[in-house]
Short mmCIF file of C-alpha atoms and ligand atoms in Angstrom, two decimals:
data_model
loop_
_atom_site.label_atom_id
_atom_site.label_comp_id
_atom_site.label_asym_id
_atom_site.label_seq_id
_atom_site.Cartn_x
_atom_site.Cartn_y
_atom_site.Cartn_z
CA MET A 1174 0.06 -0.06 0.10
CA ARG A 1175 1.41 3.20 -1.13
CA TYR A 1176 0.64 6.95 0.11
CA ILE A 1177 0.43 9.86 -2.02
CA SER A 1178 0.28 13.59 -1.08
CA THR A 1179 -3.05 15.71 -1.97
CA ARG A 1180 -0.78 18.46 -3.34
CA GLY A 1181 1.01 15.70 -5.83
CA GLN A 1182 4.59 16.90 -5.08
CA ALA A 1183 5.66 14.95 -2.09
CA PRO A 1184 7.52 11.64 -2.29
CA ILE A 1185 5.00 8.54 -2.29
CA LEU A 1186 5.74 6.67 1.19
CA SER A 1187 4.68 3.35 2.72
CA PHE A 1188 2.10 3.22 5.55
CA GLU A 1189 4.92 3.67 8.21
CA ASP A 1190 6.68 6.40 6.54
CA ALA A 1191 3.61 8.39 6.20
CA MET A 1192 2.75 7.89 9.77
CA LEU A 1193 6.14 8.90 11.10
CA SER A 1194 6.26 12.12 8.96
CA GLY A 1195 2.54 13.09 9.34
CA LEU A 1196 2.40 16.22 7.05
CA ALA A 1197 3.88 15.68 3.44
CA ARG A 1198 6.79 17.82 2.54
CA ASP A 1199 4.72 19.70 -0.08
CA GLY A 1200 2.49 20.83 2.72
CA GLY A 1201 -0.26 18.31 1.57
CA LEU A 1202 -1.68 15.38 3.59
CA TYR A 1203 -1.07 11.81 2.71
CA VAL A 1204 -3.80 9.54 1.48
CA PRO A 1205 -3.82 5.91 0.32
CA GLU A 1206 -3.34 5.57 -3.50
CA THR A 1207 -6.27 3.04 -3.74
CA ILE A 1208 -8.94 2.29 -1.18
CA PRO A 1209 -9.12 -1.45 -0.36
CA GLN A 1210 -12.62 -2.92 -0.58
CA MET A 1211 -14.49 -5.08 1.84
CA THR A 1212 -17.27 -7.12 0.09
CA ALA A 1213 -20.85 -7.67 1.69
CA ALA A 1214 -19.52 -11.23 2.91
CA ASP A 1215 -16.43 -9.48 4.61
CA ILE A 1216 -18.68 -7.06 6.44
CA ARG A 1217 -20.92 -9.61 7.49
CA ALA A 1218 -18.33 -11.72 8.68
CA LEU A 1219 -17.70 -8.82 11.15
CA GLN A 1220 -20.99 -9.54 12.97
CA GLY A 1221 -20.34 -10.61 16.71
CA GLN A 1222 -16.48 -10.11 16.45
CA SER A 1223 -14.79 -8.03 19.13
CA TYR A 1224 -13.64 -4.47 18.61
CA GLU A 1225 -10.04 -5.69 18.41
CA GLU A 1226 -10.96 -8.11 15.75
CA THR A 1227 -13.05 -5.86 13.59
CA ALA A 1228 -9.92 -3.23 13.95
CA PHE A 1229 -7.63 -5.77 12.64
CA ARG A 1230 -9.97 -6.80 9.83
CA VAL A 1231 -10.36 -3.16 8.62
CA MET A 1232 -7.09 -1.65 8.97
CA ARG A 1233 -4.87 -4.65 7.87
CA PRO A 1234 -4.82 -3.86 4.10
CA PHE A 1235 -3.69 -0.16 4.72
CA VAL A 1236 -0.72 -1.16 6.88
CA GLY A 1237 1.23 -3.04 4.32
CA GLU A 1238 4.41 -5.06 4.76
CA SER A 1239 5.99 -3.36 7.73
CA LEU A 1240 4.11 -5.39 10.35
CA THR A 1241 3.36 -9.18 10.47
CA ASP A 1242 -0.35 -10.08 11.28
CA ASP A 1243 0.59 -11.14 14.89
CA VAL A 1244 2.57 -8.17 15.93
CA PHE A 1245 -0.01 -5.99 14.38
CA ALA A 1246 -2.96 -7.90 16.32
CA ASP A 1247 -0.88 -7.51 19.52
CA LEU A 1248 -0.51 -3.68 19.12
CA ILE A 1249 -4.12 -3.60 18.74
CA ALA A 1250 -4.77 -5.38 22.10
CA LYS A 1251 -2.55 -3.24 23.92
CA ALA A 1252 -4.07 -0.02 22.37
CA TYR A 1253 -7.31 -0.84 23.66
CA SER A 1254 -6.57 -2.48 26.80
CA GLY A 1255 -6.88 0.47 28.95
CA PHE A 1256 -10.52 1.37 27.92
CA GLY A 1257 -13.40 1.40 30.52
CA HIS A 1258 -15.65 -0.66 28.25
CA VAL A 1259 -15.35 -4.20 27.21
CA ALA A 1260 -17.09 -3.13 23.83
CA ARG A 1261 -14.56 -0.21 23.65
CA ALA A 1262 -17.35 1.88 21.43
CA PRO A 1263 -20.74 0.86 22.69
CA LEU A 1264 -24.13 1.99 21.15
CA VAL A 1265 -26.82 3.07 23.11
CA GLN A 1266 -30.37 4.07 21.77
CA LEU A 1267 -31.68 7.59 22.20
CA ALA A 1268 -35.18 7.55 20.40
CA PRO A 1269 -36.53 5.48 17.66
CA ASN A 1270 -34.05 4.95 15.05
CA HIS A 1271 -31.48 7.10 16.50
CA PHE A 1272 -28.40 5.70 18.31
CA LEU A 1273 -25.45 7.20 20.05
CA LEU A 1274 -21.94 5.56 19.67
CA GLU A 1275 -20.07 6.17 22.98
CA LEU A 1276 -16.65 6.99 21.88
CA PHE A 1277 -15.54 8.45 25.48
CA HIS A 1278 -14.46 5.21 27.23
CA GLY A 1279 -10.86 5.68 26.54
CA PRO A 1280 -8.20 6.87 29.27
CA THR A 1281 -8.82 10.75 28.33
CA LEU A 1282 -12.46 10.47 27.81
CA ALA A 1283 -12.57 11.40 24.26
CA PHE A 1284 -12.57 9.85 20.73
CA LYS A 1285 -9.04 10.88 20.26
CA ASP A 1286 -8.06 7.95 22.23
CA PHE A 1287 -9.10 5.50 19.58
CA ALA A 1288 -6.48 6.78 17.05
CA MET A 1289 -3.80 8.25 19.53
CA GLN A 1290 -3.47 4.59 21.81
CA LEU A 1291 -2.89 2.70 18.81
CA ILE A 1292 -0.52 5.37 17.09
CA GLY A 1293 1.37 5.35 20.53
CA GLN A 1294 1.88 1.50 20.09
CA LEU A 1295 2.66 1.82 16.53
CA PHE A 1296 5.47 4.53 16.86
CA GLN A 1297 7.14 2.59 19.64
CA GLU A 1298 7.22 -0.63 17.62
CA ALA A 1299 8.61 1.25 14.27
CA LEU A 1300 11.07 3.46 16.38
CA ASP A 1301 12.38 0.48 18.35
CA ARG A 1302 12.85 -1.97 15.29
CA ARG A 1303 14.70 1.29 13.59
CA GLY A 1304 16.55 2.27 16.26
CA GLU A 1305 15.50 6.02 15.76
CA ARG A 1306 13.75 8.47 18.09
CA VAL A 1307 11.55 11.33 17.31
CA THR A 1308 10.16 14.74 18.81
CA ILE A 1309 6.49 14.60 18.21
CA VAL A 1310 4.80 18.25 18.24
CA GLY A 1311 0.87 18.64 18.33
CA ALA A 1312 -1.48 21.45 18.44
CA THR A 1313 -4.68 20.87 20.21
CA SER A 1314 -7.93 22.43 21.03
CA GLY A 1315 -7.87 20.25 24.21
CA ASP A 1316 -8.62 16.48 23.46
CA THR A 1317 -5.63 15.72 21.08
CA GLY A 1318 -3.06 16.88 23.28
CA SER A 1319 -4.41 14.87 26.39
CA ALA A 1320 -4.81 11.93 24.30
CA ALA A 1321 -1.30 12.26 22.76
CA ILE A 1322 0.29 13.03 26.22
CA GLU A 1323 -1.44 9.85 27.46
CA ALA A 1324 -0.36 7.61 24.65
CA PHE A 1325 3.36 8.65 24.57
CA ARG A 1326 4.15 9.33 28.23
CA GLY A 1327 6.94 7.40 29.27
CA LEU A 1328 8.03 5.91 25.78
CA GLU A 1329 11.85 5.80 25.53
CA ALA A 1330 11.88 6.76 21.81
CA VAL A 1331 9.78 9.85 21.80
CA ASN A 1332 9.66 13.41 23.08
CA VAL A 1333 6.22 15.12 23.10
CA VAL A 1334 5.54 18.83 22.82
CA ILE A 1335 1.89 19.95 22.91
CA LEU A 1336 0.72 23.40 22.13
CA PHE A 1337 -2.58 24.49 23.51
CA PRO A 1338 -4.59 27.93 23.40
CA ASP A 1339 -3.98 29.33 26.79
CA GLY A 1340 -7.04 29.65 28.86
CA ARG A 1341 -9.32 28.04 26.09
CA VAL A 1342 -9.32 24.54 27.02
CA SER A 1343 -11.46 22.87 30.21
CA GLU A 1344 -9.86 22.17 33.33
CA VAL A 1345 -10.05 18.51 32.75
CA GLN A 1346 -8.51 18.96 29.37
CA ARG A 1347 -5.60 21.10 30.79
CA ARG A 1348 -4.97 18.79 33.79
CA GLN A 1349 -4.91 15.71 31.76
CA MET A 1350 -1.91 17.55 29.91
CA THR A 1351 -0.05 19.24 32.61
CA THR A 1352 -0.10 16.35 35.50
CA PRO A 1353 1.63 13.51 33.90
CA VAL A 1354 5.09 13.40 35.60
CA GLU A 1355 7.03 11.87 32.94
CA ASN A 1356 9.80 14.07 31.51
CA ASN A 1357 9.36 13.20 27.95
CA VAL A 1358 6.10 15.18 27.88
CA HIS A 1359 5.99 18.93 27.64
CA ALA A 1360 2.50 20.97 27.76
CA LEU A 1361 2.97 24.70 26.33
CA ALA A 1362 0.39 27.23 26.84
CA LEU A 1363 0.14 29.46 23.81
CA ASP A 1364 -0.86 32.95 23.89
CA GLY A 1365 -3.42 32.73 20.91
CA ASP A 1366 -6.42 30.44 19.85
CA PHE A 1367 -6.22 27.03 18.32
CA ASP A 1368 -5.62 28.19 14.84
CA ASP A 1369 -2.59 30.03 16.13
CA CYS A 1370 -1.14 26.75 17.56
CA GLN A 1371 -2.00 24.83 14.34
CA ALA A 1372 -0.42 27.50 12.19
CA ARG A 1373 2.66 27.46 14.23
CA LEU A 1374 2.80 23.78 14.03
CA LYS A 1375 2.36 23.91 10.35
CA ASP A 1376 5.41 26.61 10.19
CA MET A 1377 7.60 24.22 11.93
CA PHE A 1378 6.81 21.20 9.56
CA ASN A 1379 7.36 23.69 6.73
CA ASP A 1380 10.88 24.66 8.09
CA PHE A 1381 12.78 21.74 6.78
CA ALA A 1382 16.03 22.27 8.51
CA PHE A 1383 14.23 22.62 11.87
CA ARG A 1384 12.10 19.47 11.06
CA ASP A 1385 15.08 17.45 10.37
CA SER A 1386 17.18 18.73 13.04
CA VAL A 1387 14.74 17.56 15.79
CA ARG A 1388 13.33 14.77 13.78
CA LEU A 1389 9.81 16.29 13.87
CA ALA A 1390 6.81 13.94 13.85
CA GLY A 1391 3.06 14.97 13.84
CA VAL A 1392 0.13 13.20 15.44
CA ASN A 1393 -2.48 15.66 14.62
CA SER A 1394 -5.63 14.47 12.72
CA ILE A 1395 -3.44 15.21 9.44
CA ASN A 1396 -1.67 12.00 10.15
CA TRP A 1397 -3.11 9.13 8.15
CA ALA A 1398 -2.68 6.64 11.07
CA ARG A 1399 -5.23 8.57 12.97
CA VAL A 1400 -7.78 8.74 10.36
CA LEU A 1401 -7.33 5.15 9.70
CA ALA A 1402 -7.89 4.10 13.45
CA GLN A 1403 -11.16 5.88 13.38
CA VAL A 1404 -12.69 4.17 10.45
CA VAL A 1405 -12.83 0.92 12.49
CA TYR A 1406 -16.06 2.12 14.74
CA TYR A 1407 -17.91 3.15 11.70
CA PHE A 1408 -17.88 -0.75 10.58
CA SER A 1409 -18.28 -1.93 14.17
CA SER A 1410 -21.52 0.31 14.81
CA ALA A 1411 -23.15 -0.11 11.41
CA VAL A 1412 -22.54 -4.08 11.69
CA SER A 1413 -24.32 -4.02 14.95
CA LEU A 1414 -27.28 -2.45 13.48
CA GLY A 1415 -27.60 -4.71 10.61
CA ALA A 1416 -24.88 -3.73 8.07
CA PRO A 1417 -24.24 -4.77 5.15
CA ASP A 1418 -27.84 -5.61 4.99
CA ARG A 1419 -29.09 -2.46 6.15
CA LYS A 1420 -28.24 1.18 5.37
CA VAL A 1421 -27.13 3.37 8.48
CA SER A 1422 -26.37 7.12 8.33
CA PHE A 1423 -24.09 9.19 10.80
CA THR A 1424 -23.95 12.42 12.23
CA VAL A 1425 -20.50 13.42 13.42
CA PRO A 1426 -19.55 16.50 15.54
CA THR A 1427 -16.88 18.01 13.51
CA GLY A 1428 -13.94 20.53 14.05
CA ASN A 1429 -10.80 19.46 11.77
CA PHE A 1430 -12.79 17.07 9.47
CA GLY A 1431 -10.83 13.90 10.54
CA ASP A 1432 -13.51 11.94 12.12
CA VAL A 1433 -16.14 12.42 9.40
CA PHE A 1434 -13.45 12.02 6.95
CA ALA A 1435 -12.83 8.36 8.46
CA GLY A 1436 -16.58 7.71 8.01
CA TYR A 1437 -16.07 8.63 4.15
CA ILE A 1438 -13.21 6.11 3.95
CA ALA A 1439 -15.54 3.61 5.57
CA LYS A 1440 -17.96 4.23 2.85
CA ARG A 1441 -15.42 3.98 0.11
CA MET A 1442 -14.42 0.57 1.31
CA GLY A 1443 -18.04 -0.55 0.77
CA LEU A 1444 -19.81 -0.17 4.09
CA PRO A 1445 -23.20 0.89 3.12
CA ILE A 1446 -23.67 4.37 4.67
CA ASP A 1447 -26.31 6.38 3.40
CA ARG A 1448 -25.46 9.87 4.63
CA LEU A 1449 -22.55 11.29 6.61
CA VAL A 1450 -23.90 14.46 8.14
CA VAL A 1451 -21.16 17.24 9.19
CA ALA A 1452 -22.35 18.95 12.44
CA THR A 1453 -20.64 22.24 13.48
CA ASN A 1454 -21.09 24.40 16.32
CA HIS A 1455 -21.23 28.28 15.77
CA ASN A 1456 -17.77 28.05 14.18
CA ASP A 1457 -19.42 26.87 11.10
CA ILE A 1458 -16.96 27.09 8.11
CA LEU A 1459 -17.69 23.50 6.75
CA HIS A 1460 -21.57 24.02 7.02
CA ARG A 1461 -21.25 27.23 5.09
CA CYS A 1462 -18.77 25.65 2.54
CA LEU A 1463 -21.21 22.80 1.96
CA SER A 1464 -24.14 25.13 1.71
CA THR A 1465 -22.78 27.92 -0.42
CA GLY A 1466 -19.65 26.41 -2.15
CA ARG A 1467 -17.45 29.32 -0.55
CA TYR A 1468 -14.80 28.28 1.94
CA ASP A 1469 -14.07 31.68 3.74
CA THR A 1470 -12.41 31.74 7.16
CA ASN A 1471 -13.56 34.01 10.06
CA ASN A 1472 -12.27 34.68 13.43
CA VAL A 1473 -13.19 31.92 15.79
CA SER A 1474 -15.38 32.43 18.66
CA PRO A 1475 -15.21 30.75 21.74
CA THR A 1476 -18.19 28.11 22.53
CA ILE A 1477 -18.93 25.40 25.01
CA SER A 1478 -17.79 22.92 22.57
CA PRO A 1479 -14.23 24.26 22.27
CA SER A 1480 -12.88 20.92 20.45
CA MET A 1481 -14.72 22.07 17.48
CA ASP A 1482 -13.75 25.85 17.72
CA ILE A 1483 -11.77 26.04 14.48
CA GLN A 1484 -12.02 27.65 11.16
CA VAL A 1485 -9.18 26.00 8.96
CA SER A 1486 -10.22 22.62 8.97
CA SER A 1487 -7.10 20.53 8.01
CA ASN A 1488 -8.57 17.40 6.88
CA PHE A 1489 -11.24 19.00 4.60
CA GLU A 1490 -8.20 18.94 2.04
CA ARG A 1491 -8.46 15.17 1.72
CA ALA A 1492 -12.04 15.52 0.79
CA LEU A 1493 -11.33 18.32 -1.66
CA PHE A 1494 -8.58 16.23 -3.19
CA ASP A 1495 -11.17 13.49 -4.17
CA ALA A 1496 -13.67 16.05 -5.16
CA TYR A 1497 -11.23 17.55 -7.60
CA GLY A 1498 -10.56 14.18 -8.95
CA ARG A 1499 -7.23 13.91 -7.19
CA ASP A 1500 -5.86 16.74 -8.89
CA GLY A 1501 -2.91 17.73 -6.70
CA PRO A 1502 -2.20 21.10 -8.54
CA ALA A 1503 -5.65 22.04 -8.08
CA VAL A 1504 -5.77 21.33 -4.49
CA SER A 1505 -2.26 23.53 -4.14
CA ARG A 1506 -4.00 26.59 -5.83
CA LEU A 1507 -6.96 26.39 -3.52
CA MET A 1508 -4.70 26.20 -0.37
CA ASN A 1509 -2.76 29.13 -1.57
CA GLU A 1510 -6.01 31.24 -2.02
CA LEU A 1511 -7.00 29.91 1.34
CA ALA A 1512 -3.85 32.02 2.68
CA ASN A 1513 -5.56 34.98 1.63
CA GLY A 1514 -8.74 34.28 2.99
CA GLY A 1515 -10.89 31.72 1.31
CA PHE A 1516 -11.78 30.14 -2.18
CA ALA A 1517 -14.82 29.11 -4.15
CA VAL A 1518 -15.18 25.36 -4.52
CA SER A 1519 -15.98 24.36 -8.56
CA GLN A 1520 -19.42 23.53 -9.25
CA ASP A 1521 -18.35 19.91 -9.95
CA ALA A 1522 -16.49 19.54 -6.88
CA LEU A 1523 -19.36 21.15 -4.81
CA GLN A 1524 -21.58 18.48 -6.36
CA ALA A 1525 -19.12 15.64 -5.66
CA LEU A 1526 -18.98 17.05 -1.89
CA ARG A 1527 -22.58 17.06 -1.65
CA GLY A 1528 -23.02 13.49 -2.81
CA ASP A 1529 -21.18 12.29 0.32
CA PHE A 1530 -21.70 14.88 3.20
CA ASP A 1531 -24.78 16.78 4.39
CA SER A 1532 -24.19 19.45 7.14
CA GLY A 1533 -25.92 21.25 9.80
CA ARG A 1534 -25.16 23.69 12.68
CA ALA A 1535 -26.06 24.08 16.38
CA GLY A 1536 -25.80 27.44 17.92
CA GLU A 1537 -24.93 27.79 21.68
CA ASP A 1538 -28.70 28.04 22.91
CA GLU A 1539 -29.44 24.87 20.69
CA THR A 1540 -26.57 23.11 22.16
CA ARG A 1541 -27.63 24.05 25.57
CA ALA A 1542 -31.25 23.12 25.00
CA MET A 1543 -30.24 19.67 23.73
CA ILE A 1544 -27.85 18.87 26.66
CA THR A 1545 -31.05 19.70 28.99
CA HIS A 1546 -33.34 17.74 26.62
CA ALA A 1547 -30.99 14.66 26.34
CA ASN A 1548 -31.02 14.41 30.09
CA THR A 1549 -34.83 14.69 30.89
CA LYS A 1550 -36.13 12.97 27.68
CA MET A 1551 -33.50 10.38 26.70
CA GLY A 1552 -31.87 9.61 30.03
CA GLU A 1553 -28.30 10.69 28.85
CA LEU A 1554 -25.85 13.14 30.03
CA LEU A 1555 -24.23 14.68 26.77
CA CYS A 1556 -21.07 16.43 26.57
CA PRO A 1557 -21.59 19.70 24.51
CA HIS A 1558 -19.92 18.30 21.44
CA SER A 1559 -22.26 15.14 21.43
CA ALA A 1560 -25.07 17.64 22.01
CA VAL A 1561 -24.32 19.56 18.88
CA GLY A 1562 -24.18 16.42 16.94
CA VAL A 1563 -27.58 15.27 18.48
CA HIS A 1564 -29.07 18.34 17.79
CA VAL A 1565 -28.16 18.34 14.15
CA ALA A 1566 -29.03 14.66 13.67
CA THR A 1567 -32.64 15.36 15.20
CA MET A 1568 -32.89 17.82 12.32
CA GLN A 1569 -31.86 15.66 9.63
CA GLN A 1570 -33.32 12.17 10.64
CA ASP A 1571 -35.64 10.47 8.22
CA ALA A 1572 -37.98 7.66 9.27
CA GLU A 1573 -36.44 4.67 7.70
CA THR A 1574 -32.53 4.92 7.88
CA PRO A 1575 -31.06 4.38 11.42
CA MET A 1576 -28.97 7.46 12.57
CA ILE A 1577 -25.88 6.98 14.61
CA THR A 1578 -24.54 10.19 16.30
CA LEU A 1579 -21.05 10.04 17.51
CA ALA A 1580 -20.37 10.87 21.04
CA THR A 1581 -17.07 12.29 21.02
CA ALA A 1582 -16.21 13.01 24.56
CA HIS A 1583 -17.58 12.19 28.28
CA PRO A 1584 -19.61 14.73 30.03
CA ALA A 1585 -17.26 14.88 32.84
CA LYS A 1586 -14.63 16.40 30.56
CA PHE A 1587 -16.81 19.39 30.19
CA PRO A 1588 -18.47 19.84 33.78
CA ALA A 1589 -19.29 23.55 33.82
CA ALA A 1590 -21.40 23.29 30.24
CA VAL A 1591 -23.19 20.10 31.38
CA LYS A 1592 -24.09 21.25 35.10
CA SER A 1593 -25.42 24.61 33.75
CA ALA A 1594 -27.82 22.94 31.31
CA THR A 1595 -28.74 20.02 33.83
CA GLY A 1596 -27.82 21.09 37.39
CA ILE A 1597 -25.92 17.75 37.39
CA HIS A 1598 -22.00 17.96 38.22
CA PRO A 1599 -21.05 14.86 35.73
CA PRO A 1600 -18.37 12.88 38.15
CA LEU A 1601 -15.09 11.58 36.57
CA PRO A 1602 -14.85 7.94 36.34
CA GLN A 1603 -13.51 6.22 39.30
CA ARG A 1604 -9.95 5.49 37.40
CA MET A 1605 -9.06 9.11 37.42
CA SER A 1606 -11.07 10.71 40.13
CA ASP A 1607 -8.01 12.06 41.77
CA LEU A 1608 -7.24 14.55 38.70
CA TYR A 1609 -7.85 17.60 40.66
CA GLU A 1610 -5.54 16.61 43.28
CA ARG A 1611 -2.37 16.31 41.03
CA SER A 1612 0.18 19.12 40.86
CA GLU A 1613 0.53 20.80 37.23
CA ARG A 1614 3.55 21.55 35.11
CA VAL A 1615 3.12 23.63 32.24
CA THR A 1616 5.20 26.49 30.25
CA LYS A 1617 3.55 29.65 29.02
CA VAL A 1618 4.81 30.63 25.59
CA PRO A 1619 4.22 33.62 23.20
CA ASN A 1620 2.62 33.18 19.60
CA ASP A 1621 6.13 33.23 17.93
CA LEU A 1622 7.86 30.55 15.88
CA ALA A 1623 11.51 31.30 16.88
CA THR A 1624 10.76 31.10 20.65
CA LEU A 1625 8.95 28.05 20.17
CA GLN A 1626 11.72 26.27 18.12
CA ALA A 1627 14.49 27.43 20.35
CA LEU A 1628 12.40 25.88 23.32
CA ILE A 1629 11.63 22.68 21.51
CA LYS A 1630 15.60 22.28 20.80
CA GLU A 1631 16.25 22.75 24.20
CA HIS A 1632 13.84 20.20 25.53
CA GLN A 1633 15.02 17.68 23.08
CA PHE A 1634 15.67 14.10 24.48
CA LYS A 1635 15.77 15.17 28.17
C1 LIG B 605 -11.68 16.65 18.14
C2 LIG B 605 -13.04 16.63 18.80
C3 LIG B 605 -13.98 16.76 17.83
C4 LIG B 605 -13.85 17.12 16.41
O1 LIG B 605 -13.15 16.13 15.71
P1 LIG B 605 -12.37 16.34 14.09
O2 LIG B 605 -11.86 14.98 13.88
O3 LIG B 605 -11.55 17.60 14.62
O4 LIG B 605 -13.55 16.89 13.37
C5 LIG B 605 -15.31 16.71 18.33
N1 LIG B 605 -15.48 16.54 19.58
C6 LIG B 605 -14.40 16.30 20.52
C7 LIG B 605 -14.84 16.11 21.79
C8 LIG B 605 -13.31 16.38 19.98
O5 LIG B 605 -12.35 16.03 20.93
#
């Protein structure tokens, strides 16, 4: 299996090299050259299998020759052993034909653990085998950083530096990043918003001298291995509702477009998905783009669903690449226009995107109202991100096709919003109930590339 860049100018890489490098050297994102297919019989054979077995069968064709079957199965088993639910991604019913996919039973209580725990195992195995080490730098709106620190803490071959927007993450998110004691992890509070963090991260990757000198590796959702790990739960949940003999739809609370793009890959592999609904909060660039064809950046406004407070949605580039018939130069031109504020999607490409994606948005009042409603009428305490999804799904649902909404975080990760909408303070699961007592370690940094680079060099491999 070979991986190509969405901008068509970077070297073609194996799965492992694409995973270790993250962003392609032409500024693009890696995607598989072809999409492996699963037949109806292959999908039917997933019925009744464990999450781990499903994960193995869905991901195996993408991984290629660098891992044997036994080693890959072993890494999957280790990745999910720390989850607090044996089903890993259980499905609960909210209403007739509407289901919630609980993706928050991992160690940091958000769906990012599904990918990050596996990536931690894959990085360690690959770097051990090669005798190499890397510096992982990540930008986070809260959940990626905590999931990355949790997955990589204490690993010998990896130094982890996480940039988060100072004052714009929840206390639980911050503490999950600042309380690990291992000295290979560094949490940096940047004076700016998430888009600033993401922009500085991209600057570092585009500075090749720096990138090579610290052996920079990326685990943001631009990393293909993360998207891949998320494809699995689209299969496991659809199969438990009758796939391949019955179609299902999904609604996905969306920021960087990684999670919903994983659903699109599942569909391209042969999973019968009827609709993929992109659910945004007040920061609705994706909903506006799918509605109007213009992708125009605005300023980000902080919301109660901070992990979706994003304007430049990195993984959307992968969808554009396919919508433009895999024309790398065309994607490059759009991304250059984006640097000046926005672009228009061509009519053909817009039609292709609308063939795969629907969209909706939930404003702050609608999100709060849904948290209240779900608690009183559905018996579910929803985190604000999941509430955005459930609100949009409720607007979109048709009577025939089951709708699965992804619950992307545990309510206890965002206790203030949940408490104000329901009066209930959602407790942390037992296994992390001492989080508020642990001491914190964090470095405040300005929104300045040179300062960040100096700091990262200084921290290297300590
Ligand atoms: C990251 C995140 C999202 C958005 O996921 P994308 O892959 O960036 O679209 C939604 N909800 C929560 C809780 C998250 O952590």
